[in-house]
PDB file of C-alpha atoms in Angstrom:
ATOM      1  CA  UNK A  10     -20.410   4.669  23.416  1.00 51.00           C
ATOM      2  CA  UNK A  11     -19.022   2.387  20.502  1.00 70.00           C
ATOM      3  CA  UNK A  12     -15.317   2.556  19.850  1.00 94.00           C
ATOM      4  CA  UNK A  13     -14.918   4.269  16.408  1.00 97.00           C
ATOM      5  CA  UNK A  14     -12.182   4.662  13.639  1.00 98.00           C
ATOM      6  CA  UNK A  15     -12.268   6.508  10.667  1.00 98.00           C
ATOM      7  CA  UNK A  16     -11.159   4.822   7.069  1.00 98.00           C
ATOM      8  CA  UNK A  17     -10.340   8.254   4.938  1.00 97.00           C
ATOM      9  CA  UNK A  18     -10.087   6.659   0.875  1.00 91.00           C
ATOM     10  CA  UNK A  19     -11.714   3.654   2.543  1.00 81.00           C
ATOM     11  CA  UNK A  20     -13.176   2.682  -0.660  1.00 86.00           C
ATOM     12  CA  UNK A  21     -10.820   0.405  -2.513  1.00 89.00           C
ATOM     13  CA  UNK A  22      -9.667  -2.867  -2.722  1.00 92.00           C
ATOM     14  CA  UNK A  23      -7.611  -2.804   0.639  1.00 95.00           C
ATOM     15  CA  UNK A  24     -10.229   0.017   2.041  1.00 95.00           C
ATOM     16  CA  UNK A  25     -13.349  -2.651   1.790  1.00 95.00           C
ATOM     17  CA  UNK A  26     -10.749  -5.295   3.987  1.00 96.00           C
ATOM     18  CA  UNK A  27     -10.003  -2.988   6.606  1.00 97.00           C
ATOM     19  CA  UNK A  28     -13.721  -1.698   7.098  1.00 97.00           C
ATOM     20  CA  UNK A  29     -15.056  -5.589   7.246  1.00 97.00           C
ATOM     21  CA  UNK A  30     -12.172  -6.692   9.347  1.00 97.00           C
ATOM     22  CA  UNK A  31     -12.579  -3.347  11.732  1.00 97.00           C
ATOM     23  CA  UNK A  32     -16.727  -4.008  11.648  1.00 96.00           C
ATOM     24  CA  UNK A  33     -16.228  -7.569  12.816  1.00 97.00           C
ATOM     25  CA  UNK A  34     -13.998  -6.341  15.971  1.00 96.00           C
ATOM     26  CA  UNK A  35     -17.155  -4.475  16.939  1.00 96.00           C
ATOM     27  CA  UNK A  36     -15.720  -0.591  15.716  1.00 97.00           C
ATOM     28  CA  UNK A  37     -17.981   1.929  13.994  1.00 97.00           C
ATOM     29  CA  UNK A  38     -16.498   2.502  10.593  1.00 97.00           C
ATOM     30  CA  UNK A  39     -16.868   6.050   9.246  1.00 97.00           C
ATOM     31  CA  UNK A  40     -15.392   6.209   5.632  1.00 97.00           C
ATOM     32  CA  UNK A  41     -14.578   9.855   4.096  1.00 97.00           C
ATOM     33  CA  UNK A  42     -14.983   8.905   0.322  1.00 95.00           C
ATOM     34  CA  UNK A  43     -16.398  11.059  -3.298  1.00 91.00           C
ATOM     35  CA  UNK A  44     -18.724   7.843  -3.248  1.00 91.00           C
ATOM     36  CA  UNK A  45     -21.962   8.538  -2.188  1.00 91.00           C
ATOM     37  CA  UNK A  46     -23.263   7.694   0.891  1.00 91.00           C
ATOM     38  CA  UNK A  47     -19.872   8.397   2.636  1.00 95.00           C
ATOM     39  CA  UNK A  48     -18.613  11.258   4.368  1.00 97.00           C
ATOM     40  CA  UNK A  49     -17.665  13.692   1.656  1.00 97.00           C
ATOM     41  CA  UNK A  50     -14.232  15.141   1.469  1.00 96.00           C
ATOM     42  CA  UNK A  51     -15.798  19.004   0.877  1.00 96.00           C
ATOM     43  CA  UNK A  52     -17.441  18.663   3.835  1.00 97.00           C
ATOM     44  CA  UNK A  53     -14.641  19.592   6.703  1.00 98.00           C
ATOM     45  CA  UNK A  54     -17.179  20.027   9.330  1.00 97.00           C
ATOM     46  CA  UNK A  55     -18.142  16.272   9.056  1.00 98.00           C
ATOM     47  CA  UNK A  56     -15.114  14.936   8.867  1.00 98.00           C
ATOM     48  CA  UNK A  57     -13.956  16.833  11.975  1.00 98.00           C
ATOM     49  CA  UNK A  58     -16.916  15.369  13.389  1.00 98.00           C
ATOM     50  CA  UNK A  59     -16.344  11.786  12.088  1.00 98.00           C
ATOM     51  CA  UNK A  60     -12.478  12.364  13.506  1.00 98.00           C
ATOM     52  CA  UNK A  61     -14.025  13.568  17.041  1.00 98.00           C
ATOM     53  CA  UNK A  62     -13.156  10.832  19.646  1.00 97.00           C
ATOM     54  CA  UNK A  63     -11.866   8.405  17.188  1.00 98.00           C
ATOM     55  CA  UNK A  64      -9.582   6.083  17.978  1.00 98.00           C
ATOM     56  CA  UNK A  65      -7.782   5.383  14.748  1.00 98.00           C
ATOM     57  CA  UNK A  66      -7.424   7.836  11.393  1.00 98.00           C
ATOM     58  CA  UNK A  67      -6.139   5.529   8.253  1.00 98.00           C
ATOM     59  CA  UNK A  68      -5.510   7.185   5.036  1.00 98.00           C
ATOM     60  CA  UNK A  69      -5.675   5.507   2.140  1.00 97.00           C
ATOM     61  CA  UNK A  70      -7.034   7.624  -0.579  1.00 94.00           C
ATOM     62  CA  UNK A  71      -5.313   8.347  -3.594  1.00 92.00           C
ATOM     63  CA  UNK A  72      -6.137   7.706  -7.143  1.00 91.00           C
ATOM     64  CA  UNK A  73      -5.148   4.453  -8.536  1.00 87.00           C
ATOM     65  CA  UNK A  74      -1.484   4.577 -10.645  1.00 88.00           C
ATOM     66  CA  UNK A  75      -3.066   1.607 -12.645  1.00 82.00           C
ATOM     67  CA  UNK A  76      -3.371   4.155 -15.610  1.00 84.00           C
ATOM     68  CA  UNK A  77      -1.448   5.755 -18.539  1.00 87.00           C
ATOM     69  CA  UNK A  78       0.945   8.571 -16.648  1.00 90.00           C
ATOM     70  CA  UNK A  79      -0.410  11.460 -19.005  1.00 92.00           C
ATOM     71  CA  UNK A  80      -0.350  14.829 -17.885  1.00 95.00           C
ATOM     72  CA  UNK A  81      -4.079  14.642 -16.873  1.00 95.00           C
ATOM     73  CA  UNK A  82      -3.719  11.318 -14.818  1.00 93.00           C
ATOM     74  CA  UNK A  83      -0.342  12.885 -13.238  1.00 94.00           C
ATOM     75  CA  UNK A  84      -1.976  15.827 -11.662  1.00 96.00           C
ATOM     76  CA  UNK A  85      -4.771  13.868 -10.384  1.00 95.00           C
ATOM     77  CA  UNK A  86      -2.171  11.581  -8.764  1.00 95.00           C
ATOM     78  CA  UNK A  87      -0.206  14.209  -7.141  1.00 96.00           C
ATOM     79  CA  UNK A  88      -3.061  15.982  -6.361  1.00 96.00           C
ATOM     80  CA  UNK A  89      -5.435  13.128  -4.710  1.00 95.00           C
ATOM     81  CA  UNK A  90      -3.044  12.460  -1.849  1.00 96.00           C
ATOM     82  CA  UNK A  91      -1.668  15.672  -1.319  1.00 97.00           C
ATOM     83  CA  UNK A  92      -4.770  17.401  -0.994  1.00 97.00           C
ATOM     84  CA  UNK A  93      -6.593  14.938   1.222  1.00 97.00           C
ATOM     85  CA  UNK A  94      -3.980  14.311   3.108  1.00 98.00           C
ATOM     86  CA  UNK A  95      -3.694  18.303   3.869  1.00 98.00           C
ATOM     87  CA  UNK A  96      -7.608  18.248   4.424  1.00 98.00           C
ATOM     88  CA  UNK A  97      -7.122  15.798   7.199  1.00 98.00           C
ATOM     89  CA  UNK A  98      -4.461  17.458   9.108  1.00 98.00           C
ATOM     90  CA  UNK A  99      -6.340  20.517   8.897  1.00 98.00           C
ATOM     91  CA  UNK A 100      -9.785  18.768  10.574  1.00 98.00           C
ATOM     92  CA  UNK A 101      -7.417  16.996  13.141  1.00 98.00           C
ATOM     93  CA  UNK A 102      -5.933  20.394  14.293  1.00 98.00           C
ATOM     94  CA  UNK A 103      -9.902  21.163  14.874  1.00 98.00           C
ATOM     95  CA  UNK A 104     -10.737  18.349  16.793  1.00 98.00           C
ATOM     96  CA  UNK A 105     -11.090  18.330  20.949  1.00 97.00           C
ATOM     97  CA  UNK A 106     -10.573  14.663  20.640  1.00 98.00           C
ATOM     98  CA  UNK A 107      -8.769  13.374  17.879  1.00 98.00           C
ATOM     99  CA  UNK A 108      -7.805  10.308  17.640  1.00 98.00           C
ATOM    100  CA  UNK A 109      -4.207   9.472  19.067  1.00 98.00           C
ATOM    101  CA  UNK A 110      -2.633   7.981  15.997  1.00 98.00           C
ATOM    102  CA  UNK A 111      -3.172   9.033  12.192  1.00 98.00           C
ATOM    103  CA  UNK A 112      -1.742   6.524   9.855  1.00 98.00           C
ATOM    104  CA  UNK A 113      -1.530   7.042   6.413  1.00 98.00           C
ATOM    105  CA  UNK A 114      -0.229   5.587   3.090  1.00 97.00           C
ATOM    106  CA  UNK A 115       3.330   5.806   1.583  1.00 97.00           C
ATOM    107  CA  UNK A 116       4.703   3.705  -0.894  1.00 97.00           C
ATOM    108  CA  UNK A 117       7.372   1.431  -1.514  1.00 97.00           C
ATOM    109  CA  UNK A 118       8.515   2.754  -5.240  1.00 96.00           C
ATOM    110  CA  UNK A 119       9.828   5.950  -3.014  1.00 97.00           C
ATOM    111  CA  UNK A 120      13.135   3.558  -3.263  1.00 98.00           C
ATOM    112  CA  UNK A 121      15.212   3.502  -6.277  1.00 97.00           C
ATOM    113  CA  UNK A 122      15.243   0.827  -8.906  1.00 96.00           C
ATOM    114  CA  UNK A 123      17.061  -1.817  -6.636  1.00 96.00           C
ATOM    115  CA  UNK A 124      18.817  -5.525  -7.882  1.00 95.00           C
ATOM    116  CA  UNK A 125      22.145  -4.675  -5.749  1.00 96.00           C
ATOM    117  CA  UNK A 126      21.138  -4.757  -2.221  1.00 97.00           C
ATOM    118  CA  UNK A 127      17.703  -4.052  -0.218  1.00 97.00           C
ATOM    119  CA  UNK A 128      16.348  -0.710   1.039  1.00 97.00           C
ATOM    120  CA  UNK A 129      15.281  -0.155   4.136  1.00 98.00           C
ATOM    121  CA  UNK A 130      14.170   2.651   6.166  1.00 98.00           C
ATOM    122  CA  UNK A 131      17.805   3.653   7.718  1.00 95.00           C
ATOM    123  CA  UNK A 132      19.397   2.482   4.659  1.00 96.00           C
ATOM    124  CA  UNK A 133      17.313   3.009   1.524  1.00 97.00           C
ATOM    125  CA  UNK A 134      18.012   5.120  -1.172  1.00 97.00           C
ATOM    126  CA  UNK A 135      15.309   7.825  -2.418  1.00 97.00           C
ATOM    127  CA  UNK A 136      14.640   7.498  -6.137  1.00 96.00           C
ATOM    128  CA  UNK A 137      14.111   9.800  -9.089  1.00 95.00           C
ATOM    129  CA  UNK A 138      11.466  10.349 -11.741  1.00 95.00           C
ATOM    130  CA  UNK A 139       7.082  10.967 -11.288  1.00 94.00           C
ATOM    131  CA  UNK A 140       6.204   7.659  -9.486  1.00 95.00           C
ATOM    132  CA  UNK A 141       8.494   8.674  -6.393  1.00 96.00           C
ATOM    133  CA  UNK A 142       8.121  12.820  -6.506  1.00 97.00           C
ATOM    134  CA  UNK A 143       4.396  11.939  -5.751  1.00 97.00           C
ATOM    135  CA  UNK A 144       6.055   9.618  -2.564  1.00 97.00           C
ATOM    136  CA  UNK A 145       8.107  12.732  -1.523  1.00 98.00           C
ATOM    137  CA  UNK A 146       5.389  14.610  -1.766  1.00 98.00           C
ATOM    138  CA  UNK A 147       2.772  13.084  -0.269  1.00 97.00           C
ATOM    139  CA  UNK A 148       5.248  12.202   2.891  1.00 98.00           C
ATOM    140  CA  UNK A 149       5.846  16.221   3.110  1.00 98.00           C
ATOM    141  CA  UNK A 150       2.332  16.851   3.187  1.00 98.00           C
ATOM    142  CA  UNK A 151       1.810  14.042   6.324  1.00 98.00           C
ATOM    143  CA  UNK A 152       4.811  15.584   8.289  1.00 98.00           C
ATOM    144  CA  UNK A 153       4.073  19.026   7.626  1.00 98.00           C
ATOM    145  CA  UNK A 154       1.534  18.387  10.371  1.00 97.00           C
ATOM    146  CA  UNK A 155       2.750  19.213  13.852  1.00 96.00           C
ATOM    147  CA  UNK A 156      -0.188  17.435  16.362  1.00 97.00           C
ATOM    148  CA  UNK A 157       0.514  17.042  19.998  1.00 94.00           C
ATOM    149  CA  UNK A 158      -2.213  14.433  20.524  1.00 97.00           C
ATOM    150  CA  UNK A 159      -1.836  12.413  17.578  1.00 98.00           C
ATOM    151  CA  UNK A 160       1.006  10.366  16.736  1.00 98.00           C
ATOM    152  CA  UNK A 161       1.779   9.963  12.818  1.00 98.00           C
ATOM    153  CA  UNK A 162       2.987   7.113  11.052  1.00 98.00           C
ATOM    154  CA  UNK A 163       3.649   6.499   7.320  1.00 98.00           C
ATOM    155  CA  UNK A 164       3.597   3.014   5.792  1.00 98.00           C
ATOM    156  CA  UNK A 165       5.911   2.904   2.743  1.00 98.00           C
ATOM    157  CA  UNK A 166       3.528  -0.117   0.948  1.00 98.00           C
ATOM    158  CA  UNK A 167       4.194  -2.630  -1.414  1.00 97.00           C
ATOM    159  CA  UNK A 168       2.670  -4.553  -3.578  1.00 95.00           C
ATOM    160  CA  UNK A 169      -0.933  -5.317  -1.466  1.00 96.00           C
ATOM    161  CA  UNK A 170      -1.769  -9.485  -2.276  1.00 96.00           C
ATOM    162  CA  UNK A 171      -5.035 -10.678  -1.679  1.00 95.00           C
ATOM    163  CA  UNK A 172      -8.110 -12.589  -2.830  1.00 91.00           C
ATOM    164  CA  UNK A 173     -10.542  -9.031  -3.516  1.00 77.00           C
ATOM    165  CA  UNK A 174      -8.547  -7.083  -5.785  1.00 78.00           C
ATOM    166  CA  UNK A 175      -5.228  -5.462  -6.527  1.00 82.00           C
ATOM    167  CA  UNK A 176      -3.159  -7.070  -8.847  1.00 86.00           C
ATOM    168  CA  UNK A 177      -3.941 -10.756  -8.425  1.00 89.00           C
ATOM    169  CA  UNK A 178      -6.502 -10.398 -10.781  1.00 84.00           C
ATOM    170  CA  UNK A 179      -4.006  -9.360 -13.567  1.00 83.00           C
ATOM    171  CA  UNK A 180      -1.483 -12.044 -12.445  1.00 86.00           C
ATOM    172  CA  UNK A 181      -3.789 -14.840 -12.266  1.00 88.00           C
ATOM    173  CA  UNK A 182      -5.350 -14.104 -16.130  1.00 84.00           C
ATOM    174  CA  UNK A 183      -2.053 -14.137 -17.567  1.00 83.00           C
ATOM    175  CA  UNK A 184      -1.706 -17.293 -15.461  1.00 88.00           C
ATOM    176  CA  UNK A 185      -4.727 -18.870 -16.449  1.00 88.00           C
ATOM    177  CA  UNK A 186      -3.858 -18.062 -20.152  1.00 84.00           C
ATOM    178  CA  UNK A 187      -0.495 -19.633 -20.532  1.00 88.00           C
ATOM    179  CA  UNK A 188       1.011 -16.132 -20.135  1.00 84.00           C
ATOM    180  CA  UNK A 189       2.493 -16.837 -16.540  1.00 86.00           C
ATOM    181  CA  UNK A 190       6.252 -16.589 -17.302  1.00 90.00           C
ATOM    182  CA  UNK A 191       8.470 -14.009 -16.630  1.00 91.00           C
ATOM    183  CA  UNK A 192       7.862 -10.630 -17.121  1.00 90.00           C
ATOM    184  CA  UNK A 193      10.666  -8.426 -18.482  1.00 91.00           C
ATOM    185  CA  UNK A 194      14.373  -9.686 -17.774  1.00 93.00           C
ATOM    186  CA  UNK A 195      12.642 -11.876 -14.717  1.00 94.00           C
ATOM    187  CA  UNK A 196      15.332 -10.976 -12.060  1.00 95.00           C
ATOM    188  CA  UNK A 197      14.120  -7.876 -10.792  1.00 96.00           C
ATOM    189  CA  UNK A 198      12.693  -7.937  -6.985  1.00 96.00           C
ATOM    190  CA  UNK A 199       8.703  -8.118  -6.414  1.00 96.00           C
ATOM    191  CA  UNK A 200       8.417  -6.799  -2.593  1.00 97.00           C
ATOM    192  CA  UNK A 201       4.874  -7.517  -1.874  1.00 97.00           C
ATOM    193  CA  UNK A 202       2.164  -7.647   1.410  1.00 98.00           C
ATOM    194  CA  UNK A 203      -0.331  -9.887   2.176  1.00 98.00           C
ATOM    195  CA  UNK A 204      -3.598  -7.619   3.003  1.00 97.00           C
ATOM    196  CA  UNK A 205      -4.267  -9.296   5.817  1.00 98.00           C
ATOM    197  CA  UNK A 206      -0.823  -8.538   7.469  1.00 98.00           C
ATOM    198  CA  UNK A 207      -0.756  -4.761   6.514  1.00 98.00           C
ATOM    199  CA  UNK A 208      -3.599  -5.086   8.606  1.00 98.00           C
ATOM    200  CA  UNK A 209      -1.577  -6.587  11.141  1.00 98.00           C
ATOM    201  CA  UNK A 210       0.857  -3.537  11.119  1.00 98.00           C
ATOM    202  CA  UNK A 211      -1.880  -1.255  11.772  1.00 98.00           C
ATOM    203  CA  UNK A 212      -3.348  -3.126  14.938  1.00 98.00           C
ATOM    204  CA  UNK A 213       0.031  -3.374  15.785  1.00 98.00           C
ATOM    205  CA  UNK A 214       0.899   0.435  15.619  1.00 98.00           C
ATOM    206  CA  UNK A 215      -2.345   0.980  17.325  1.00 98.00           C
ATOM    207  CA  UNK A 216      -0.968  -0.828  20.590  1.00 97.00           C
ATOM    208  CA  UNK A 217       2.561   0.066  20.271  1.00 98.00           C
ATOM    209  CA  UNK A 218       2.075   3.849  21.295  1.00 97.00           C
ATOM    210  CA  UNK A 219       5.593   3.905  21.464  1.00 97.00           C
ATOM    211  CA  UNK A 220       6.292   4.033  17.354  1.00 98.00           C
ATOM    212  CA  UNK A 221       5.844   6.793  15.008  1.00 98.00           C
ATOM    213  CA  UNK A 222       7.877   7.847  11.661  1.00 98.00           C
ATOM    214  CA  UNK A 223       8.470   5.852   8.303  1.00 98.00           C
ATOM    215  CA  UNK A 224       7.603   1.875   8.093  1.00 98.00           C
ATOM    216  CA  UNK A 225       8.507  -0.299   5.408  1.00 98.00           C
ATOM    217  CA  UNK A 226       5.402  -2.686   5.067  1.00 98.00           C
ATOM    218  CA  UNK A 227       6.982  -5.309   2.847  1.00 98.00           C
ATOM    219  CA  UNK A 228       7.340  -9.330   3.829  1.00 98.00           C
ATOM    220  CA  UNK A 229      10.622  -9.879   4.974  1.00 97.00           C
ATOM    221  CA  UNK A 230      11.321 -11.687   1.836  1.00 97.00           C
ATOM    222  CA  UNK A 231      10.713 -10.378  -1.417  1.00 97.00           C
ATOM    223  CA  UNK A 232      11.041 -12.590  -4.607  1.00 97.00           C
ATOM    224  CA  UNK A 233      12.320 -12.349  -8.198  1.00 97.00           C
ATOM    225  CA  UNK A 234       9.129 -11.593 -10.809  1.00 95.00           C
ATOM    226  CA  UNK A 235      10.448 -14.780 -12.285  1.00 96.00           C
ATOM    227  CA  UNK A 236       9.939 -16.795  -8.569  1.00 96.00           C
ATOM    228  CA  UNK A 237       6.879 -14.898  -8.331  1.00 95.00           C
ATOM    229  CA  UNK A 238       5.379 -16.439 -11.638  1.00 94.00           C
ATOM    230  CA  UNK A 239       6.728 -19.718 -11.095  1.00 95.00           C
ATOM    231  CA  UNK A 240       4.907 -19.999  -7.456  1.00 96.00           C
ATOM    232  CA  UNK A 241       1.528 -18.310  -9.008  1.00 95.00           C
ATOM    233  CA  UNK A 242       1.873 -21.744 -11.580  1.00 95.00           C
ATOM    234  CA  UNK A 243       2.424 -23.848  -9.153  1.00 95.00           C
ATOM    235  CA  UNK A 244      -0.661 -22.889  -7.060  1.00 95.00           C
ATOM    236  CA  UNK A 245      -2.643 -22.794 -10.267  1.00 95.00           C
ATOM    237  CA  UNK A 246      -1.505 -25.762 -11.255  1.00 94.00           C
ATOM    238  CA  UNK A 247      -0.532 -24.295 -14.891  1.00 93.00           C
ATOM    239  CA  UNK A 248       2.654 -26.063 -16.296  1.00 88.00           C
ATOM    240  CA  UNK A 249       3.245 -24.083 -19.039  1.00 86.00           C
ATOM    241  CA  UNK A 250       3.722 -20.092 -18.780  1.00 88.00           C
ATOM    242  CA  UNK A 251       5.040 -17.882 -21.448  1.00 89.00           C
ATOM    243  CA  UNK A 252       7.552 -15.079 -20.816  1.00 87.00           C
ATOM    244  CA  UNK A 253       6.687 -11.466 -21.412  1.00 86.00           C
ATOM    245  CA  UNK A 254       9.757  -9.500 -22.931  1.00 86.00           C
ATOM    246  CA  UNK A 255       9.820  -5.947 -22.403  1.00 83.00           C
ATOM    247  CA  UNK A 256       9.103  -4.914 -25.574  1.00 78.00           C
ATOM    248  CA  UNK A 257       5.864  -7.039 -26.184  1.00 82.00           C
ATOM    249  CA  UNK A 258       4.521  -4.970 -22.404  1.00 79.00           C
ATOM    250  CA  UNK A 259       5.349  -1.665 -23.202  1.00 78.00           C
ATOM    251  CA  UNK A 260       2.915  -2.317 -26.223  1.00 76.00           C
ATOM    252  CA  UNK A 261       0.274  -4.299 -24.070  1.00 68.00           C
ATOM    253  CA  UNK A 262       0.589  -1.152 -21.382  1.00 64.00           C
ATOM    254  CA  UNK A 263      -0.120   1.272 -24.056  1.00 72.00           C
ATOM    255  CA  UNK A 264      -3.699  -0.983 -24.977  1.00 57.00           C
ATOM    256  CA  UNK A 265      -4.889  -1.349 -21.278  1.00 58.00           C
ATOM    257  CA  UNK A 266      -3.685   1.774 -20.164  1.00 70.00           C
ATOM    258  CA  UNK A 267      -1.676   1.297 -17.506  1.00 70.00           C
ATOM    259  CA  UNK A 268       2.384   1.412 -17.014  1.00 80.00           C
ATOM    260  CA  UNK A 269       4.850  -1.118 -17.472  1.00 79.00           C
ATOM    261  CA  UNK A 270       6.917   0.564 -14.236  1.00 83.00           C
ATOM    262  CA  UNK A 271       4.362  -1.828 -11.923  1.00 78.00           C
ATOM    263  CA  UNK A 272       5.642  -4.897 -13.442  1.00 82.00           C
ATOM    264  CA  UNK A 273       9.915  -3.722 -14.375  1.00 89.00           C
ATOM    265  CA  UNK A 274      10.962  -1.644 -11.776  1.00 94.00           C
ATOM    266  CA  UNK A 275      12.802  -3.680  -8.950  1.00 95.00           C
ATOM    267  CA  UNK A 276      11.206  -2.911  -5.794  1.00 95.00           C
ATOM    268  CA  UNK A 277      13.604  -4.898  -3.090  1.00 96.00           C
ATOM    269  CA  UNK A 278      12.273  -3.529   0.421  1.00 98.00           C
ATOM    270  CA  UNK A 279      13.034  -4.688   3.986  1.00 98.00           C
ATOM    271  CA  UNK A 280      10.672  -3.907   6.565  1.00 98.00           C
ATOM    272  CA  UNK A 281      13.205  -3.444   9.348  1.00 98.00           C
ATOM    273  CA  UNK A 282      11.285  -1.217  12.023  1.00 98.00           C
ATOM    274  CA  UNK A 283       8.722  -3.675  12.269  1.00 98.00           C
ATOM    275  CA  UNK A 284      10.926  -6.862  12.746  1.00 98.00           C
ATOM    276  CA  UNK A 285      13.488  -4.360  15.761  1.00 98.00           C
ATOM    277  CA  UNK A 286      10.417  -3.686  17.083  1.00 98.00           C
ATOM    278  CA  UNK A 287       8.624  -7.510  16.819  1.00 97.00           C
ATOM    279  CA  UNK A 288       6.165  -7.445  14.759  1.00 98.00           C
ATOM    280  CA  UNK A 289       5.860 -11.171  13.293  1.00 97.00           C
ATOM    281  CA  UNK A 290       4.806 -11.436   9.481  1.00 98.00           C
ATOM    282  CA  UNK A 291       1.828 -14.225   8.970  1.00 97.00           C
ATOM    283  CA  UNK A 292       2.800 -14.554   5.499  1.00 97.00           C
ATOM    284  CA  UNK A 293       6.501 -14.663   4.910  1.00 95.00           C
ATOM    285  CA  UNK A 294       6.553 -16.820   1.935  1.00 96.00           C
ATOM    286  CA  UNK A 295       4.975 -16.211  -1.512  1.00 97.00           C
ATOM    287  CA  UNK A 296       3.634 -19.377  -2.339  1.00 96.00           C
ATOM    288  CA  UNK A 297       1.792 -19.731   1.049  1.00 97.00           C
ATOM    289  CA  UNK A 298       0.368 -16.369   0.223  1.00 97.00           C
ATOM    290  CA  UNK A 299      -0.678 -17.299  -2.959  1.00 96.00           C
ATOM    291  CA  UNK A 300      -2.202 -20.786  -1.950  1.00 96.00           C
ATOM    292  CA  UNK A 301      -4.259 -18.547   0.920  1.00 96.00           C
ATOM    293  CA  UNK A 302      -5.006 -16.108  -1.759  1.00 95.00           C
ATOM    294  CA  UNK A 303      -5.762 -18.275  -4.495  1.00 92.00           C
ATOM    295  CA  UNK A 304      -7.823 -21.016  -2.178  1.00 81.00           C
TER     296      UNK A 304
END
């Protein structure tokens, strides 16, 4: 019998890296997706099936925040992870055999706005305002879920880097375009992930059947989003790079529909579980990431 895992939202930019990365370590890959050809999420009965004698769950579905936060786009938000998630305890609590650990997406922007100290998971502070009632909310629906064969862990994420998608596509055409400077007032914190390391975390959960709860999946050191830009130059060899006030992105967000809160808002995270509990980050330092990424 092949070993099997099951990639719920497994769709997406870090979705696609997980299911080629789990493919080439010889797992089946079931992904429950509204693409077609995938399991579908109205379809309970298959996904209890797909979730029979798995050894891995990973949520990541959820629609993309890389839009205008209307009213319309807001529900769908809320409603995307809340929903699913609830779907998938439900088929778990069906299963004979599920699998023993269910991990499934958080975010990092649960934190407040943060320039005076970091947050971590013993020692952050919750926020306020849409971006982190959605991260309340979608960590209520997770632990709502009492399962005595699975254990649960949520990964509070930050910024994902990597060569496929995400944001590097943004960063890297403002680069290429003499836009590369700093963005807003420059000193607020970028906490950010190389894909290939949140990957890492979730091997590393797998073994360590000791750990469940909240984790902070953030390199252990986060830069300014004027360090950020400067090491994105440097990789691209671009010399000059503009600064972006404020002002000038609020009116940019407006035209490609998206929010400036991706780019302002001062995400400083510590991923302190992981480091008590030895996990070892591959990428610790932005410019290597970016010269991997960028490559």
């Amino acid at each position: 019998m092949s070993r099997k895992i099951v990639l719920a939202g497994g769709t997406g930019f870090i979705g696609n890296y997980f299911m080629k990365n789990f493919a080439a370590r010889g797992y089946e890959v079931k992904i429950i997706s509204r693409k077609p050809g995938n399991i579908a999420w109205s379809n309970l009965h298959a996904i209890t099936e797909a979730l029979e004698g798995a050894e891995l769950l990973v949520n990541l579905a959820g629609k993309s925040v890389d839009c205008r936060y209307n009213q319309k786009n807001k529900d769908e938000i809320l409603r995307s992870r809340t929903e699913t998630t609830g779907l998938l305890g439900k088929a778990l609590l069906l299963c004979d055999n599920p699998p023993p650990l269910w991990i499934n997406s958080s975010t990092a922007t649960i934190y407040r706005h943060a320039e005076d100290r970091p947050m971590t998971e013993e020692h952050g502070e919750i926020g306020s305002g849409f971006s982190v009632d959605v991260a309340k909310a979608w960590e209520h629906a997770f632990f709502s879920f009492t399962l005595p064969k699975t254990r649960q862990a949520a990964l509070r994420i930050s910024i994902v880097l990597g060569r496929d998608g995400g944001v590097m596509s943004p960063l890297k055409n403002l680069a290429a375009c003499g836009l590369g400077g700093a963005q807003g007032p420059g000193h607020q914190r970028f906490s950010w992930i190389h894909v290939d390391d949140l990957l890492r975390i979730v091997l590393f959960l797998k073994e360590h059947k000791e750990l469940n709860g909240i984790f902070n999946c953030a390199s252990p050191n986060p830069v300014t989003n004027r360090e950020l830009m400067k090491q994105l130059r440097l990789v691209m060899n671009k010399k000059v790079g503009m600064p972006l006030p404020g002002w000038l992105l609020e009116i940019g967000a407006c035209f490609i529909r998206t929010e400036t809160e991706l780019l302002l808002k001062s995400r400083w995270v510590i991923p302190q579980r992981l480091q008590e509990h030895g996990f070892s980050f591959q990428f610790n330092d932005i410019h290597e990431a970016f010269q991997d990424i960028c490559k």
